[in-house]
Every structure is written in C-alpha cells, then in structure tokens.
CSV table of C-alpha atoms in Angstrom, one decimal:
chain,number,residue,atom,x,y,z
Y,4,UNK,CA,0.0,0.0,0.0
Y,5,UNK,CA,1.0,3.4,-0.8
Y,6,UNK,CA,1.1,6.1,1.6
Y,7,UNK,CA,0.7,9.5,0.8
Y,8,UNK,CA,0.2,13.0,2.8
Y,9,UNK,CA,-2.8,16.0,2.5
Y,10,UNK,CA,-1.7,19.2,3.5
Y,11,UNK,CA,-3.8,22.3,3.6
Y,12,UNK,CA,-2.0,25.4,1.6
Y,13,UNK,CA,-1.8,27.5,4.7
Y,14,UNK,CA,0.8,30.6,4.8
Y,15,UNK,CA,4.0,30.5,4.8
Y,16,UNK,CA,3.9,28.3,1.2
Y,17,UNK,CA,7.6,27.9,2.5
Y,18,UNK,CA,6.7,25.6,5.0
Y,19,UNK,CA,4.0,23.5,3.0
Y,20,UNK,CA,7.1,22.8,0.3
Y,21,UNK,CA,9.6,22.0,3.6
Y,22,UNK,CA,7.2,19.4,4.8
Y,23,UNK,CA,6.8,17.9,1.2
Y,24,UNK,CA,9.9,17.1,0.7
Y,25,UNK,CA,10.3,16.1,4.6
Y,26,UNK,CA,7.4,13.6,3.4
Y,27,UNK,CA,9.3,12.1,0.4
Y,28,UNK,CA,12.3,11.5,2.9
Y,29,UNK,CA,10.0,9.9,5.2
Y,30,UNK,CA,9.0,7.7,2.0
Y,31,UNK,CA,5.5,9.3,1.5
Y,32,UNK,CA,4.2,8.1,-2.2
Y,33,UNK,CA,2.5,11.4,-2.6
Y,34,UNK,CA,1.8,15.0,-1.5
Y,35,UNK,CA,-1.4,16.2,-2.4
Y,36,UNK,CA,-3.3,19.6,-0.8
Y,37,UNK,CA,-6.7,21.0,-0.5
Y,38,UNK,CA,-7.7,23.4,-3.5
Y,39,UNK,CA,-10.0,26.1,-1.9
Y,40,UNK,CA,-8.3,29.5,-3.1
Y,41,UNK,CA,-10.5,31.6,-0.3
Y,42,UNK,CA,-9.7,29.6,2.6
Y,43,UNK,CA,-6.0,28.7,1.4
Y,44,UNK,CA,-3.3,29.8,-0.7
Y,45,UNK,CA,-3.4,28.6,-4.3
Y,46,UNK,CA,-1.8,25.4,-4.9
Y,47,UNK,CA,-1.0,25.4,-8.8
Y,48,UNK,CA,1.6,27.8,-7.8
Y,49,UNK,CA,3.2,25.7,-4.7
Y,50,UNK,CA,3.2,23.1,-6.5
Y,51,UNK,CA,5.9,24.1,-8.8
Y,52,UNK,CA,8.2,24.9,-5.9
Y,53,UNK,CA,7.2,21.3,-4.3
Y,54,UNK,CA,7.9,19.4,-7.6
Y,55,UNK,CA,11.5,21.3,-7.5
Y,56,UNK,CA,12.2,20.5,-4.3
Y,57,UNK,CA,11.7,16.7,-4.5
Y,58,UNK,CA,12.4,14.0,-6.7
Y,59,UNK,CA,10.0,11.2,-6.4
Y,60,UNK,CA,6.7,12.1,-5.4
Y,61,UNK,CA,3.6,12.5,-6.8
Y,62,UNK,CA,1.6,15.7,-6.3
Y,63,UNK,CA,-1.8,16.9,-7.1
Y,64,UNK,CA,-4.9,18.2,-5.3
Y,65,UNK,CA,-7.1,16.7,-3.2
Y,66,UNK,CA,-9.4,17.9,-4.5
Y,67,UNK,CA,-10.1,20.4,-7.4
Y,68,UNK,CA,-13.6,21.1,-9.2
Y,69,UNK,CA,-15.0,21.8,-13.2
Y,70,UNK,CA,-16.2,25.5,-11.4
Y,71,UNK,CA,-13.3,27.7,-10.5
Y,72,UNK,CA,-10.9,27.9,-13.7
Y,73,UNK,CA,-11.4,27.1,-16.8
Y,74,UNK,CA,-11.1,23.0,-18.2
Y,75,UNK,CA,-8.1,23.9,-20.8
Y,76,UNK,CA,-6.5,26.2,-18.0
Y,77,UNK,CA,-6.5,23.0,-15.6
Y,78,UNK,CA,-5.2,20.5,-18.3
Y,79,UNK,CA,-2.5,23.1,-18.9
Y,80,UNK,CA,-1.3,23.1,-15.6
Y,81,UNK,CA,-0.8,20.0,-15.2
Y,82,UNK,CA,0.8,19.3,-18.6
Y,83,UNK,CA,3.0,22.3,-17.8
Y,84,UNK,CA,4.1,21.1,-14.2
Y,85,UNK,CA,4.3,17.6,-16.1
Y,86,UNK,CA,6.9,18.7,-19.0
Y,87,UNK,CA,8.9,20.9,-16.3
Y,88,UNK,CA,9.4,17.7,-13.9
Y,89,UNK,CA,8.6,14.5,-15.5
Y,90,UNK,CA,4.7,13.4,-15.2
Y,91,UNK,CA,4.8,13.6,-12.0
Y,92,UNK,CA,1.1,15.1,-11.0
Y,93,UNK,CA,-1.9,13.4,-10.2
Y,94,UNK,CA,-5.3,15.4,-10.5
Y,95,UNK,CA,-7.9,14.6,-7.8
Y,96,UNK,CA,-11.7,15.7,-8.7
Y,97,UNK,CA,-15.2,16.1,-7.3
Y,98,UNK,CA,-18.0,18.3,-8.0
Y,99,UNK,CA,-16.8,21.4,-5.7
Y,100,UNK,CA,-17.6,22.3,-2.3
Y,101,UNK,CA,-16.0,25.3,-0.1
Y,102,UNK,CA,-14.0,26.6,-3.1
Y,103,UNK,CA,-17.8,27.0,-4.9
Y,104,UNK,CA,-19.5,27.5,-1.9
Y,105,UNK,CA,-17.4,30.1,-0.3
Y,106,UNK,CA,-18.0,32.4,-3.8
Y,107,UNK,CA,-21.5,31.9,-3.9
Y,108,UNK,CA,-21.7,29.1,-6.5
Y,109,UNK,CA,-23.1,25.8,-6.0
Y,110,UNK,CA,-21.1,22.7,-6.6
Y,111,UNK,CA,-21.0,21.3,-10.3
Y,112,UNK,CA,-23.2,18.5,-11.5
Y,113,UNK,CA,-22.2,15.1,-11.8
Y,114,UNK,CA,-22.5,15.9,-16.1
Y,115,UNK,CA,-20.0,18.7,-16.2
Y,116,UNK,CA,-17.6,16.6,-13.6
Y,117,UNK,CA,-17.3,13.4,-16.1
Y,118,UNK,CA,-16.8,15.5,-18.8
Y,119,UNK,CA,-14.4,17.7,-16.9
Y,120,UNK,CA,-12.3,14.5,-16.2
Y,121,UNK,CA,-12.1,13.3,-19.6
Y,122,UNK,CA,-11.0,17.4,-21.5
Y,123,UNK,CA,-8.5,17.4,-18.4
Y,124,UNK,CA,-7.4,14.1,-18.6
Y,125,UNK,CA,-6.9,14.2,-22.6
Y,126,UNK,CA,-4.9,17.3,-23.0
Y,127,UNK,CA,-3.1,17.2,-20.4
Y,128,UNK,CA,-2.0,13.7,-22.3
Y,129,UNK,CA,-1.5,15.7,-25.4
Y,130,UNK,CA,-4.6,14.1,-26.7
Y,131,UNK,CA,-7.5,16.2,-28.9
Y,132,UNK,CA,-10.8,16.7,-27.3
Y,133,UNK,CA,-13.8,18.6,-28.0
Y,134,UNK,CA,-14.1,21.4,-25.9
Y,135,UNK,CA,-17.4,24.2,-26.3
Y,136,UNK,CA,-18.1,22.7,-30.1
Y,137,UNK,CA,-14.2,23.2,-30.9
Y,138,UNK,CA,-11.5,20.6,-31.4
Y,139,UNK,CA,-8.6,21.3,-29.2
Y,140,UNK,CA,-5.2,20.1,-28.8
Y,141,UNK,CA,-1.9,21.2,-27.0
Y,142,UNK,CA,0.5,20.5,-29.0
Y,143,UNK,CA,3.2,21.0,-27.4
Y,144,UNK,CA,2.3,18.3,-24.5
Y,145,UNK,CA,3.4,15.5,-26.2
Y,146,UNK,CA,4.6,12.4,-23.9
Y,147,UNK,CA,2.0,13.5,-21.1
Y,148,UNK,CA,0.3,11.4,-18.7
Y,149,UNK,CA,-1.9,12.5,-16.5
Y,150,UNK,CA,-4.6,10.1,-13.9
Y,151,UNK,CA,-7.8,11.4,-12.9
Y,152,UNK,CA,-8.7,10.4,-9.6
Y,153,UNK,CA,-12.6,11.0,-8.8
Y,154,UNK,CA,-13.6,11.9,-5.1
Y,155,UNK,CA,-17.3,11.0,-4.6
Y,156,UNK,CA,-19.6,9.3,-1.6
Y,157,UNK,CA,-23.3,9.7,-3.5
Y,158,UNK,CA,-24.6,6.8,-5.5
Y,159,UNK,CA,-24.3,8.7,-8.6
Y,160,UNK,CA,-21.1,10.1,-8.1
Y,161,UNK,CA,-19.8,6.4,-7.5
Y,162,UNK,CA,-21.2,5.5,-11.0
Y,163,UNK,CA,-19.2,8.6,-12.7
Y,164,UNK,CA,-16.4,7.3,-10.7
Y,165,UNK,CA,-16.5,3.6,-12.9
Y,166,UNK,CA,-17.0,5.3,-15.5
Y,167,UNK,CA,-14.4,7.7,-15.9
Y,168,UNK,CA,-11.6,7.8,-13.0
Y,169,UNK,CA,-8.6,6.2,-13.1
Y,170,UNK,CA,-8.7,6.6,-9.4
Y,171,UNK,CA,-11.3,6.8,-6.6
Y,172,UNK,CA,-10.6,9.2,-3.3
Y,173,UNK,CA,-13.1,8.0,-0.1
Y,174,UNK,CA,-12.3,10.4,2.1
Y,175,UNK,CA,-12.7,8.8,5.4
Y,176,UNK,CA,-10.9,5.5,6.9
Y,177,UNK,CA,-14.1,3.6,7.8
Y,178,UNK,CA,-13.0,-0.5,6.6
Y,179,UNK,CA,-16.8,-1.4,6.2
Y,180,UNK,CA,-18.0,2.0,4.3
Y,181,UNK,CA,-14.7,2.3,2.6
Y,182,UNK,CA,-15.4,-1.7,1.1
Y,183,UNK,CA,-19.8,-0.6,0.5
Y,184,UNK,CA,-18.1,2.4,-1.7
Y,185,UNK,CA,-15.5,0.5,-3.6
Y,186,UNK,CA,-17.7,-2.0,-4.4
Y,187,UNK,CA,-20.2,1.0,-6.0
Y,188,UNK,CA,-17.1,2.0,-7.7
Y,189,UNK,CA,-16.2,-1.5,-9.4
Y,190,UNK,CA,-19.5,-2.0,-10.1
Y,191,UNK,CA,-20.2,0.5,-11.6
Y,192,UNK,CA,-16.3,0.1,-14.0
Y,193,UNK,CA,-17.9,-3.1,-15.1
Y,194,UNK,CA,-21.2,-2.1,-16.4
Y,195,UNK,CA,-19.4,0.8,-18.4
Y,196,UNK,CA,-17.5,-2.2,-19.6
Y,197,UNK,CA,-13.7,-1.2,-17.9
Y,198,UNK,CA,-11.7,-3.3,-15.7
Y,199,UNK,CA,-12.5,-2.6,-12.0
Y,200,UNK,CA,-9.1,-3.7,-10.9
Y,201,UNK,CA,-7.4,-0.5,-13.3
Y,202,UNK,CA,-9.0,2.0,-10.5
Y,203,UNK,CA,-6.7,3.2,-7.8
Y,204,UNK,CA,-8.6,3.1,-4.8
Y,205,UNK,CA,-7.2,5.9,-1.8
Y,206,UNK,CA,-8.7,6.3,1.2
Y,207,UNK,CA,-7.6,9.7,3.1
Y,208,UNK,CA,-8.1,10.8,6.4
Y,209,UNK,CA,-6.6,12.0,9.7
Y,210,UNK,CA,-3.8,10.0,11.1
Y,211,UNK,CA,-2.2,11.5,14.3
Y,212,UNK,CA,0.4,9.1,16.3
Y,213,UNK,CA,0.4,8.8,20.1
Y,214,UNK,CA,-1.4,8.0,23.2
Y,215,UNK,CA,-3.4,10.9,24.4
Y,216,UNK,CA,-6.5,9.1,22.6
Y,217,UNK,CA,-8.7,12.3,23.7
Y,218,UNK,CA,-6.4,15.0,22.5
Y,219,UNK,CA,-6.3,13.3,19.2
Y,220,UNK,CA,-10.3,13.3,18.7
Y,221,UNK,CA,-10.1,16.7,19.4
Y,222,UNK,CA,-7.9,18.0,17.0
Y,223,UNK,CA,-9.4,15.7,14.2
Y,224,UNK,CA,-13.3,16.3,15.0
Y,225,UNK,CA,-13.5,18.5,12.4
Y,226,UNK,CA,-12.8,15.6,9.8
Y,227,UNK,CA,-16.6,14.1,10.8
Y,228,UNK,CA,-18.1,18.0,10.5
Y,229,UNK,CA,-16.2,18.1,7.1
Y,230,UNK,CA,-17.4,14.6,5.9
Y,231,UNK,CA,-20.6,15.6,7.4
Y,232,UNK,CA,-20.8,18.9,5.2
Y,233,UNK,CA,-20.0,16.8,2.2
Y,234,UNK,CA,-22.8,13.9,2.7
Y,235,UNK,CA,-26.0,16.5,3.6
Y,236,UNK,CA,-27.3,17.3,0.3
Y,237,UNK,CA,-26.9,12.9,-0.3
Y,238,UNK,CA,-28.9,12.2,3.1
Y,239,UNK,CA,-31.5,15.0,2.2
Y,240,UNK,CA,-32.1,13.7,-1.4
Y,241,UNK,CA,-31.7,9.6,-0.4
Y,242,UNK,CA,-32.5,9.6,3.2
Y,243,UNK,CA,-32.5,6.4,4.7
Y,244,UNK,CA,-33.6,4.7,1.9
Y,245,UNK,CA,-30.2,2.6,2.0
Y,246,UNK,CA,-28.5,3.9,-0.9
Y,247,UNK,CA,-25.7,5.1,1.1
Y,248,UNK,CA,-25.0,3.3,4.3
Y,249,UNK,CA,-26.5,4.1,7.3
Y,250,UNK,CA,-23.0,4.3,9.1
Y,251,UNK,CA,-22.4,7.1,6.8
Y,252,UNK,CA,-25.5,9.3,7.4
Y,253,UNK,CA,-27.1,8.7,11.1
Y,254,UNK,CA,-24.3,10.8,12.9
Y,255,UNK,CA,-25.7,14.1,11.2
Y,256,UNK,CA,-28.8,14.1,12.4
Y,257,UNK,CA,-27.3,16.7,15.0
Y,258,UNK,CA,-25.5,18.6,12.5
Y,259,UNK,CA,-26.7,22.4,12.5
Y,260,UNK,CA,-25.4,24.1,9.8
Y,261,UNK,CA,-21.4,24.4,8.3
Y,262,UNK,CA,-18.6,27.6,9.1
Y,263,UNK,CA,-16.6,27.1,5.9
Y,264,UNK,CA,-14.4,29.6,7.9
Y,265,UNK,CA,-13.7,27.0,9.8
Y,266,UNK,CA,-13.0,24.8,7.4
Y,267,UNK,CA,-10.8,21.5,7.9
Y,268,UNK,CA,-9.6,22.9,10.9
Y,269,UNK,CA,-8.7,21.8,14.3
Y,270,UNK,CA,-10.9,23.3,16.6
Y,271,UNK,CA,-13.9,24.1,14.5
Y,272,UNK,CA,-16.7,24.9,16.9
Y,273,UNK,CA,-19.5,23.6,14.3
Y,274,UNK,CA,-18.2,19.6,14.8
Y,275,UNK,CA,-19.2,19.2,18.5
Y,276,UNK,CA,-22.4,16.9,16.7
Y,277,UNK,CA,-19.9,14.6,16.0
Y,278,UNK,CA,-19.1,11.8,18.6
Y,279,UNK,CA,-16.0,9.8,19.2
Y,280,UNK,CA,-17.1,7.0,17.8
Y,281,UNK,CA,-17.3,8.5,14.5
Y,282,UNK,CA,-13.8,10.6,14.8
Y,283,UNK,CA,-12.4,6.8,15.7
Y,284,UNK,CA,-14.0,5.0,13.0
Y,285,UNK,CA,-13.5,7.9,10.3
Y,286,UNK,CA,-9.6,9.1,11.3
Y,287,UNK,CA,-6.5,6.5,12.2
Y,288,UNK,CA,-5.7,7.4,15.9
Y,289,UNK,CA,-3.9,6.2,18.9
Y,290,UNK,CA,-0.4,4.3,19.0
Y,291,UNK,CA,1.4,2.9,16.1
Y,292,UNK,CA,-0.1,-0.6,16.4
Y,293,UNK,CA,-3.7,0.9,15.6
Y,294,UNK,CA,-2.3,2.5,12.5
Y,295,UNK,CA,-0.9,-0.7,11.3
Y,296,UNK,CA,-4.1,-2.4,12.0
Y,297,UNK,CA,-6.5,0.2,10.2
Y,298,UNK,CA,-4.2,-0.1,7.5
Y,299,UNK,CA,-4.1,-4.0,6.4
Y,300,UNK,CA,-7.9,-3.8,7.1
Y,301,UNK,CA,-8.0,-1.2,4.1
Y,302,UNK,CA,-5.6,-3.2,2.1
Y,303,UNK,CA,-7.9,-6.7,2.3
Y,304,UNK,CA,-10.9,-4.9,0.8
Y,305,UNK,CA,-8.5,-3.2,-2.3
Y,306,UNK,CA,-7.3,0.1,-0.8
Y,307,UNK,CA,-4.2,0.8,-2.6
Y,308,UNK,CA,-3.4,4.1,-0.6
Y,309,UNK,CA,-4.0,5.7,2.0
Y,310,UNK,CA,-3.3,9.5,2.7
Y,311,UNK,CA,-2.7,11.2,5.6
Y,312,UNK,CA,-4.2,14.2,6.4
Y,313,UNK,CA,-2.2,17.2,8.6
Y,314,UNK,CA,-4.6,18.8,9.9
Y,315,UNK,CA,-3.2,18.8,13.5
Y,316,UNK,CA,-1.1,20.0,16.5
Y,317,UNK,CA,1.3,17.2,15.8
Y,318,UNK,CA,2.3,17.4,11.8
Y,319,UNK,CA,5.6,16.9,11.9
Y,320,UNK,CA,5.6,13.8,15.0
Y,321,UNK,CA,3.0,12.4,12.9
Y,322,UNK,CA,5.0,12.5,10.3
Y,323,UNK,CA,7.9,11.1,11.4
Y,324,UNK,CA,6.4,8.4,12.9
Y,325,UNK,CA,4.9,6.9,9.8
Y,326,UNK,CA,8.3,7.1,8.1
Y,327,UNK,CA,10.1,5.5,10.5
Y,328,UNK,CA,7.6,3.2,11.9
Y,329,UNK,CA,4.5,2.7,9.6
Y,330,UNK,CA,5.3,2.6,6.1
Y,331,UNK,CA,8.4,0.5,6.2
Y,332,UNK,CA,6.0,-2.2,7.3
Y,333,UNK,CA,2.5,-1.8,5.0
C-alpha cells in the first residue's frame, strides 16, 4: 500500500514545500493539498516549488472542481508542471464544495464533472478533445500522462467514478463504508464495460500518532463536521432509503449548519455533533499498532493508498512516525 500526505496550503507556502519534501524522505508516495483559493493559498503555484524541491513524489490536489478555472486552464497546468518535472502530478476531482460555496456558486453537476475529467485528462496527455463545439489540442504536451482520480460518496457520483476515473478518493478510513463504496465504484467500472481492478482506490483521512487518545479526537473532529458537510445534500435527497450506508449518514442528524471559515480545521466549533465513535472509525488514531491495524484492514478490501491528512497540532511527529515506523511495514 502506498502512503501518501494532504496538506492544507496555509501561509508560509515555505513551509508547505519544507514538509513535502520532509514527506518524500519519510518515504511518502504522494503530497497532495486541499484546492480552496479563499480559505487557502493557491496550490498550482506551490506546486511548482514542491515538484522542484523533490524527486520522487507524486503531487496533485485533493481535491479540485469543473467550477473555479477554466477545463483547458487546468489540463494546462498539469501538462505544464508535467513537461517541467517528468509526469509527476496526479489530478484529484469532485464536483466542488468550499471553493464553490465560499463564492456563492453551488457545486458542479455530476455531467459537467465526467466531462471535466475526460478534457483534463486528454490534453493534459497531449490528446485532442472537444471542448465548447471546438476541437482542441496542446500540442506541445506531447509524452504527457496525466490520472484522474474521482472523489465521490453519492450513488451517482460512485457511478461517474467507474465510468471515468482512473482513481477513486473516499475520504474517510471507515473499513466497512470504505469496502460498500468501492464495491459501488467497481460495479459501476464493469457495467461501463472497464476493468474494476485498473481504479486506484485511496482512502484519506486524519492520522495522528500517540497516546493521548482524547487529544487526538479533538484536533481531528473537524474531519466528521467536514465529511458531514460533504454527505448532507446525499442524506437530504436519499435519506434512509439505504443507498448510502447508514453508518455514513445517522451521525448528522445533530448537525446544525457548516462555518466554511472554519474549514478543515482543528478546533472548528461547528463539529461538536460529532461523537467519538465517528472521529475513531473515520480518522486512524492512537499508538502505532492501531495505525498498522486500520491499514491492512483497508488493504484486504482493495485500498491501494491511504493519505494522511495534517490537519493537526502534531504534523511533523506524525509524520515522522509513519516514516520510520508505519510505512516500512505496509
């Protein structure tokens, strides 16, 4: 299994690129960030400066939408960052969230996402697509590659996921929803008439190493508000008619509203609906061994990586201890 890192693209961009390429020392597969240009700084640009300051790793975001730039102005990115340094990006998807949200826009649709994956995915390869009724090619992108990873938890989403992605993102670290949503995903591949086992399957969540087991839930509680925020509109439209699983949608029964100022952050005052049951089953916390043991339960149902988010009081511990004692042995 792969093991990769999410950072959020708070200032000083310095420090974001310092613990990237701390993270492909440790012997992290791949950096990825959050995309959400209010809230953050914008990643395109750090990128760059990550890809020049490591050798190895993958990077990407985790995840961008169809809704804040332009389909050709995301394919170029990538295809630029790829020619400067050696395919070497990954793009994570979904239909938008805080980065729509936060300017007043609502998140794509699941249309505009699948074909959003497939212009991005083709000229960033140096492929020609039609784009707006006009055939379009860069050709000076020759030799790209470029994977598409899909982030979704609704059961149409998970359909556009087997139909298109090369890769599916669950964000959370739940064994028995992560296997009910891969199982959507493969499904779903094989009725569009693709190989299921051609999907890289990541699972990403917070990971934070130690003891102090109540600490920990608080500094990662935020994940299940986050999670939460993301599932609403897919409990208010399916309910509880079991089309997602019920582990996934009882806990936000409490939920009163979202603080996108708040964000993914440690802290956020809008989480306190969320039990510790749910931060234990949704993040990886506690002492190595519990890491270890999360992590070969993902592997038996097809998780190919798992991505650590810091998002905590303990980044660079946390980060240390899965070089030295987690990844050598997954």
């Amino acid at each position: 299994m792969d093991i990769g890192v999410v950072f959020q693209c708070d200032p000083p961009a310095k420090a974001v690129v310092e613990l990237s390429r701390k993270a492909e020392e440790a012997g992290f597969s791949h950096v990825w960030t959050f995309d959400s240009h209010l809230l953050w700084q914008e990643p395109f640009v750090i990128y760059s400066a990550i890809l020049a300051a490591t050798s190895r790793v993958m990077v990407g975001p985790m995840v961008t939408n169809p809704g804040t730039r332009d389909w050709t102005v995301i394919a170029s990115q990538f295809a630029t960052l790829n020619e400067m340094y050696g395919n070497r990006t990954v793009c994570g998807i979904g239909r938008g969230d805080s980065a729509l949200r936060t300017i007043g826009a609502k998140p794509g649709t699941i249309a505009e996402m699948k074909e959003c994956v497939e212009v991005v995915r083709e000229l960033a390869c140096g492929r020609s697509v039609t784009y707006r009724g006009k055939e379009l090619k860069f050709t000076w992108a020759e030799g790209g590659a470029l994977e598409v990873w899909v982030a979704a938890y609704g059961p149409k989403a998970l359909e556009a996921t087997g139909q298109v992605g090369d890769g599916y993102i669950l964000q959370l670290a739940d064994p028995d929803i992560a296997a009910w949503m891969i199982a959507a995903v493969r499904r779903a591949a094989e009725e569009a008439g693709r190989d299921p086992e051609a999907i890289t399957f990541c699972v990403a969540a917070p990971a934070y190493v130690g003891d102090d087991l109540a600490h920990q839930r608080d500094q990662t509680r935020w994940f299940g508000g986050m999670v939460g925020n993301h599932v609403a509109d897919i409990v208010e439209r399916y309910g509880s008619t079991g089309a997602v699983p019920a582990a996934l949608t009882a806990y936000i029964e409490g939920r009163k509203g979202y603080d996108y100022a708040e964000h993914g952050r440690a802290g956020n005052p809008h989480t306190s609906f969320v039990p510790d049951e749910v931060v234990d089953r949704f993040c990886i916390l506690g002492p190595v061994e519990n890491h270890l043991a999360r992590l070969k339960e993902l592997a038996d149902i097809g998780v190919d990586q798992f991505a650590v988010y810091l998002q905590h009081d303990s980044k660079e511990d946390t980060l240390a201890a899965y070089g030295e004692r987690i990844i050598p042995y997954v």
